[in-house]
Short mmCIF file of C-alpha atoms in Angstrom, two decimals:
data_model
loop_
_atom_site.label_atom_id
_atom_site.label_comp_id
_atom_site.label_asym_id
_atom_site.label_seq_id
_atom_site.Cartn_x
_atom_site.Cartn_y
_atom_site.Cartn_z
CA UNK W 1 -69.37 -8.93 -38.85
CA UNK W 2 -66.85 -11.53 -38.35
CA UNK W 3 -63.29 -10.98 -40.40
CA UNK W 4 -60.31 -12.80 -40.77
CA UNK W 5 -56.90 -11.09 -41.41
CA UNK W 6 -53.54 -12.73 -42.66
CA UNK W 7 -50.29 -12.05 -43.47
CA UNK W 8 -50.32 -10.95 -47.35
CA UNK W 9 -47.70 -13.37 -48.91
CA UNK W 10 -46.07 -14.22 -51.19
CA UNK W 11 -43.67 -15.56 -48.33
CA UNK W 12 -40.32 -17.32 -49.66
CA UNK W 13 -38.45 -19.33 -47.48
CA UNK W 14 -35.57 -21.88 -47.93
CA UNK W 15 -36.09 -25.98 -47.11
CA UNK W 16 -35.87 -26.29 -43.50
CA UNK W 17 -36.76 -22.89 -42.61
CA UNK W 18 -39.01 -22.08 -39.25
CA UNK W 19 -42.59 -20.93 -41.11
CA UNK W 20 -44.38 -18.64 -38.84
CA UNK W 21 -47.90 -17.29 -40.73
CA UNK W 22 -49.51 -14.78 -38.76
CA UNK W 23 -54.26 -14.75 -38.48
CA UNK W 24 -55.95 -12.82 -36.42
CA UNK W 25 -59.79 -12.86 -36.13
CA UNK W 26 -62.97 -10.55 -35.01
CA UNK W 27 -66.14 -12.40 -34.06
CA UNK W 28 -69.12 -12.13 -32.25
CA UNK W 29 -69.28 -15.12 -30.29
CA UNK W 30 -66.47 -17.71 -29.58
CA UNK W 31 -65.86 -19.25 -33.09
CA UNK W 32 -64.29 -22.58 -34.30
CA UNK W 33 -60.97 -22.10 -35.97
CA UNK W 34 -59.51 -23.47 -39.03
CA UNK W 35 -56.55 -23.36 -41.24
CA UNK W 36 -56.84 -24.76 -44.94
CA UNK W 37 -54.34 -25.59 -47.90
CA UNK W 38 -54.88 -25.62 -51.02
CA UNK W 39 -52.29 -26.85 -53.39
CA UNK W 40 -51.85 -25.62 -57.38
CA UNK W 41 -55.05 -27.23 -59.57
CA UNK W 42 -56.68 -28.58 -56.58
CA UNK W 43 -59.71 -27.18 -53.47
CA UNK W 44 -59.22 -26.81 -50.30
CA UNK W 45 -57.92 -29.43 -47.83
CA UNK W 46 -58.98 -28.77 -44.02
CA UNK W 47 -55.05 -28.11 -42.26
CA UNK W 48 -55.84 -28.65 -39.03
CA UNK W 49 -58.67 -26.79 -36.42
CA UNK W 50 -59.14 -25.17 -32.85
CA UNK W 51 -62.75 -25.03 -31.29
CA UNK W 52 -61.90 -23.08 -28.05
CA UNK W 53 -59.55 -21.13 -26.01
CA UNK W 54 -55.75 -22.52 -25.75
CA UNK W 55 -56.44 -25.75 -28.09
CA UNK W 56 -53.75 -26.62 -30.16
CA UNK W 57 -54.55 -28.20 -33.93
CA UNK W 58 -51.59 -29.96 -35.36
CA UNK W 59 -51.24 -32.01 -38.51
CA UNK W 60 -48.59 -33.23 -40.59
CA UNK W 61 -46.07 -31.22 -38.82
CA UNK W 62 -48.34 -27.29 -38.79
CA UNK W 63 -49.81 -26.44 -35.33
CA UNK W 64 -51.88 -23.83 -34.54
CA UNK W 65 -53.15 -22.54 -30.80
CA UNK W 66 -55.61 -20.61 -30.38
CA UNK W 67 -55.18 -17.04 -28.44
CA UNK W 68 -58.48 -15.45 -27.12
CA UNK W 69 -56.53 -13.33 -25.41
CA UNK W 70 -54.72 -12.27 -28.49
CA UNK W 71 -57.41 -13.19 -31.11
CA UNK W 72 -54.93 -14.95 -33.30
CA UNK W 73 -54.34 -18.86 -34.80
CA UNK W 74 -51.03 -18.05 -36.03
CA UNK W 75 -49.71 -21.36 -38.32
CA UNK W 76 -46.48 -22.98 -37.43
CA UNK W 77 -43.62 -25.38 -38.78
CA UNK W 78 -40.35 -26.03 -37.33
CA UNK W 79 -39.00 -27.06 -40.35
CA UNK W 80 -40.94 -26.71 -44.14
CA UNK W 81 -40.29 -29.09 -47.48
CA UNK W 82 -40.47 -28.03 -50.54
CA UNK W 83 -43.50 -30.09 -50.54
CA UNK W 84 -45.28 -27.22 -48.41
CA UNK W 85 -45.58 -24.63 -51.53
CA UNK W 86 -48.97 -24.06 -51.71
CA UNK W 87 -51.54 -21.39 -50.35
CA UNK W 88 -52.43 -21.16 -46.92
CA UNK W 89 -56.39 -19.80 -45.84
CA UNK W 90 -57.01 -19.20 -41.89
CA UNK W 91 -60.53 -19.20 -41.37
CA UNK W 92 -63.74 -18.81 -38.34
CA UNK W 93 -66.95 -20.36 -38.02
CA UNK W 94 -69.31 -19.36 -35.53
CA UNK W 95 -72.21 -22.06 -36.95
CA UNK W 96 -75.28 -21.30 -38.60
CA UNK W 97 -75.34 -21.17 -42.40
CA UNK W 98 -72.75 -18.96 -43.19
CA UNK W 99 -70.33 -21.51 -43.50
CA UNK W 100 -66.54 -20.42 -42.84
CA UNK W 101 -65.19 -17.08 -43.11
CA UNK W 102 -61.69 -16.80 -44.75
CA UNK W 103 -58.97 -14.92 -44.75
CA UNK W 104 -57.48 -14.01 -48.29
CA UNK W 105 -55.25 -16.59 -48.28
CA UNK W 106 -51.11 -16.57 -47.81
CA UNK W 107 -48.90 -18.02 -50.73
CA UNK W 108 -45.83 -20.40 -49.48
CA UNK W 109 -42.81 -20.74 -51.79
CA UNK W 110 -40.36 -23.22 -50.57
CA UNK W 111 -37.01 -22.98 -52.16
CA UNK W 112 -34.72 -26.20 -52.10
CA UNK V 1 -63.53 -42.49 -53.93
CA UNK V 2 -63.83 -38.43 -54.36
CA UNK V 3 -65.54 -37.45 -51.74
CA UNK V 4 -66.71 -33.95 -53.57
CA UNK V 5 -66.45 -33.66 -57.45
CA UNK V 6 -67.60 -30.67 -59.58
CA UNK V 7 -67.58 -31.00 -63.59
CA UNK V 8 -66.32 -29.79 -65.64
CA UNK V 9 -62.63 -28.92 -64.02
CA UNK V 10 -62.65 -26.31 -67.13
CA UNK V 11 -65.10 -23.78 -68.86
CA UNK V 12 -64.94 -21.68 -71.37
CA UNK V 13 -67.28 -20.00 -72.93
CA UNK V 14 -69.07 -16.65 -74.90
CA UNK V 15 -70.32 -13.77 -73.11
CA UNK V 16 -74.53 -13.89 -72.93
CA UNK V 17 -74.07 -17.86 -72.85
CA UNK V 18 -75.71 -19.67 -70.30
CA UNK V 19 -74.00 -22.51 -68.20
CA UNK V 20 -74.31 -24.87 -65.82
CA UNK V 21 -71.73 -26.74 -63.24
CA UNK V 22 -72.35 -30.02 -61.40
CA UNK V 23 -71.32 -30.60 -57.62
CA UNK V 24 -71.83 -34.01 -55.75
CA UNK V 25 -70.62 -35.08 -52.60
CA UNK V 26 -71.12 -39.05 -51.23
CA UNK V 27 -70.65 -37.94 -47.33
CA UNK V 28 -74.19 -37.86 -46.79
CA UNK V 29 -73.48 -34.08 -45.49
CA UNK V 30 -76.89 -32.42 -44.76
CA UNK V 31 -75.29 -28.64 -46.50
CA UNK V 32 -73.27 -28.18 -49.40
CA UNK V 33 -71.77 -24.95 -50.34
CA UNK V 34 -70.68 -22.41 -53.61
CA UNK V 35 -67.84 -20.31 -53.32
CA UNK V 36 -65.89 -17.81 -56.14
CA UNK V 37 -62.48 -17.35 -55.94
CA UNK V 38 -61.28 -14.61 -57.35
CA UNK V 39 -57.94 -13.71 -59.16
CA UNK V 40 -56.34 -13.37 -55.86
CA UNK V 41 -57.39 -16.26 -54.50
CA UNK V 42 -59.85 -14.08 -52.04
CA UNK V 43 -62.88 -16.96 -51.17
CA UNK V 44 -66.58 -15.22 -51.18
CA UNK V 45 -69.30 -17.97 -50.24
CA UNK V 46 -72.16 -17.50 -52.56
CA UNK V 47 -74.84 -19.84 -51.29
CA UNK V 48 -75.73 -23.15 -49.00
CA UNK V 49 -77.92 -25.20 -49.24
CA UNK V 50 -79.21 -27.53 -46.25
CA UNK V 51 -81.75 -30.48 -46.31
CA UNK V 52 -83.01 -28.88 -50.19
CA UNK V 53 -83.51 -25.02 -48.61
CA UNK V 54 -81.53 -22.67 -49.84
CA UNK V 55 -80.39 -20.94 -46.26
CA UNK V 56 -78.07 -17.72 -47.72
CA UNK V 57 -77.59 -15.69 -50.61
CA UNK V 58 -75.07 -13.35 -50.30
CA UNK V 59 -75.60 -10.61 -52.40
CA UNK V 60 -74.47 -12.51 -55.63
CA UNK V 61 -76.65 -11.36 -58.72
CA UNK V 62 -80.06 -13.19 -59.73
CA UNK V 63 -77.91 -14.25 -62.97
CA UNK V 64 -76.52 -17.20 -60.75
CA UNK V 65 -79.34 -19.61 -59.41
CA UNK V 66 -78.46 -22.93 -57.44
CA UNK V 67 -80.50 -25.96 -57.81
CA UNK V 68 -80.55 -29.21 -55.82
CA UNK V 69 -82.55 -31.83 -56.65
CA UNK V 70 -81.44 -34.20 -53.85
CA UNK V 71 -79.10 -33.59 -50.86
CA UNK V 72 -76.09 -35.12 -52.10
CA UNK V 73 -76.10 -32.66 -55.50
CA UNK V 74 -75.84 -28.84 -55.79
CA UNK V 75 -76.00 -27.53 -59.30
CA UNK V 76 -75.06 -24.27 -60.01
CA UNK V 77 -76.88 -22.80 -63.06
CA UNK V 78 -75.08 -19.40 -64.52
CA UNK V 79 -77.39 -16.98 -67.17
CA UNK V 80 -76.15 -14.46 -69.42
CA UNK V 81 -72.35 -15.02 -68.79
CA UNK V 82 -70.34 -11.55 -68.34
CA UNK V 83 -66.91 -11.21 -68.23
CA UNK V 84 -66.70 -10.53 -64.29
CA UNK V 85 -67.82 -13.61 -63.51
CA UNK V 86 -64.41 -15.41 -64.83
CA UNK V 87 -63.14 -17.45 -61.66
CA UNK V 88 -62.91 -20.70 -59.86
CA UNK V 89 -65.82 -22.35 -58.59
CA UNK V 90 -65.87 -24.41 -55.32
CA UNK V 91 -68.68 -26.70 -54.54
CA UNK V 92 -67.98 -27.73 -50.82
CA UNK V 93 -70.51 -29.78 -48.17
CA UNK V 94 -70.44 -29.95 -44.14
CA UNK V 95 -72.54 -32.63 -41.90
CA UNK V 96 -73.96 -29.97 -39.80
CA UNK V 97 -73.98 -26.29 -39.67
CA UNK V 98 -72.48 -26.58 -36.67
CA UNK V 99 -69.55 -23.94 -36.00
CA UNK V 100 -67.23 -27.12 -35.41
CA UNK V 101 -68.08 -28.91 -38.70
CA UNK V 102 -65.33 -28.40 -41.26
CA UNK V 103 -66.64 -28.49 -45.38
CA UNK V 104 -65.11 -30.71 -47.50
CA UNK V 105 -64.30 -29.15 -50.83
CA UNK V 106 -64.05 -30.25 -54.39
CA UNK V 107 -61.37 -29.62 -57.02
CA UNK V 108 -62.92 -26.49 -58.14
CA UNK V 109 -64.18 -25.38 -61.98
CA UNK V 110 -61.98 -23.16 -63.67
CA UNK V 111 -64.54 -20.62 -65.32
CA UNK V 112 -63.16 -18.38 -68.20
CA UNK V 113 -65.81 -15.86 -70.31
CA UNK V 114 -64.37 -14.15 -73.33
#
């Protein structure tokens, strides 16, 4: 079945760091790509998403691309805010009712 | 406007209680959604729901039934409360079930059984 795997967190980095959080996927098909944040006390907000080979989602600074060759959607930021703390879920959809499938999620600390 | 809201953000109740949590979405999405999140944050989607049919039901025990009585509401109706099921609840919808169709989610319910 389709899986999604991320970096296990929590990741700490310092205010203007480079943030670099590594997904890779398995799927049958070609699958619809997604990355999600969800802040403390709130859902899920849709990040930004990739529906085929060598797209590139971007969004309030985060871009993704997505590898076939590699099978990844690794998340990007040249430079992270405090703001950014939260916890970040990569994620595949291949249609159908299944919804999404997630991965378990990466916790962001941003120190000031 | 909220686009999805659950009630009530918090529950807590009695093991053996029975309990029910409210999801509506005003996108006119044709499939809404239930997800657990568990203590690690892992997300397991529990059922959907599209055009009044419910289309999956993975694995999750008889105990928890969904119920929608229109397509803009998915109820989700919990018997005999155990102490596993302590989590947060998502209620999220999609316009399609199209693979590029993203879900929309609410604020979650907070569900705690002592």
């Amino acid at each position: 079945g389709d899986s999604v795997t991320q970096m296990e967190g929590p990741v700490t980095l310092s205010e203007e760091a480079f943030l670099t959080i590594n997904c890779t996927y398995t799927a049958t098909g070609y699958p619809s790509l997604f990355w999600y944040v969800q802040y403390p006390g709130e859902g899920l907000q849709l990040l930004l998403k990739a529906t085929k080979a060598d797209d590139k989602g971007s969004n309030k600074g985060f871009e993704a691309t997505y590898r076939k060759e590699t099978t990844s959607f690794h998340l990007e930021k040249g430079s992270v805010q405090v703001s950014d703390s939260a916890v970040y879920f990569c994620a595949l959809s291949e249609g159908g009712a299944d919804g999404l499938t997630f991965g378990k999620g990466t916790h962001l600390i941003i120190q000031p | 406007d909220t686009a999805v809201s659950q009630t009530p953000k918090y529950l807590v109740t009695q093991m053996g209680n029975d309990k029910s949590i409210k999801c509506e979405q005003n996108l006119g999405h044709d499939t809404m959604y239930w997800y657990k999140q568990d203590s690690k944050k892992f997300l397991k989607i529990m059922f959907s729901y599209n055009n009044k049919e419910l289309i999956i039901n993975e694995t999750v025990p008889n105990r928890f039934s969904p119920k929608s009585p229109d397509k803009a509401h998915l109820n989700l109706h919990i018997n005999s409360l155990e102490l596993g099921d302590s989590a947060v609840y998502f209620c999220a919808s999609s316009q399609a079930q199209g693979q590029n169709s993203p879900l929309h989610f609410g604020n979650g319910t907070r569900l705690t059984v002592t």
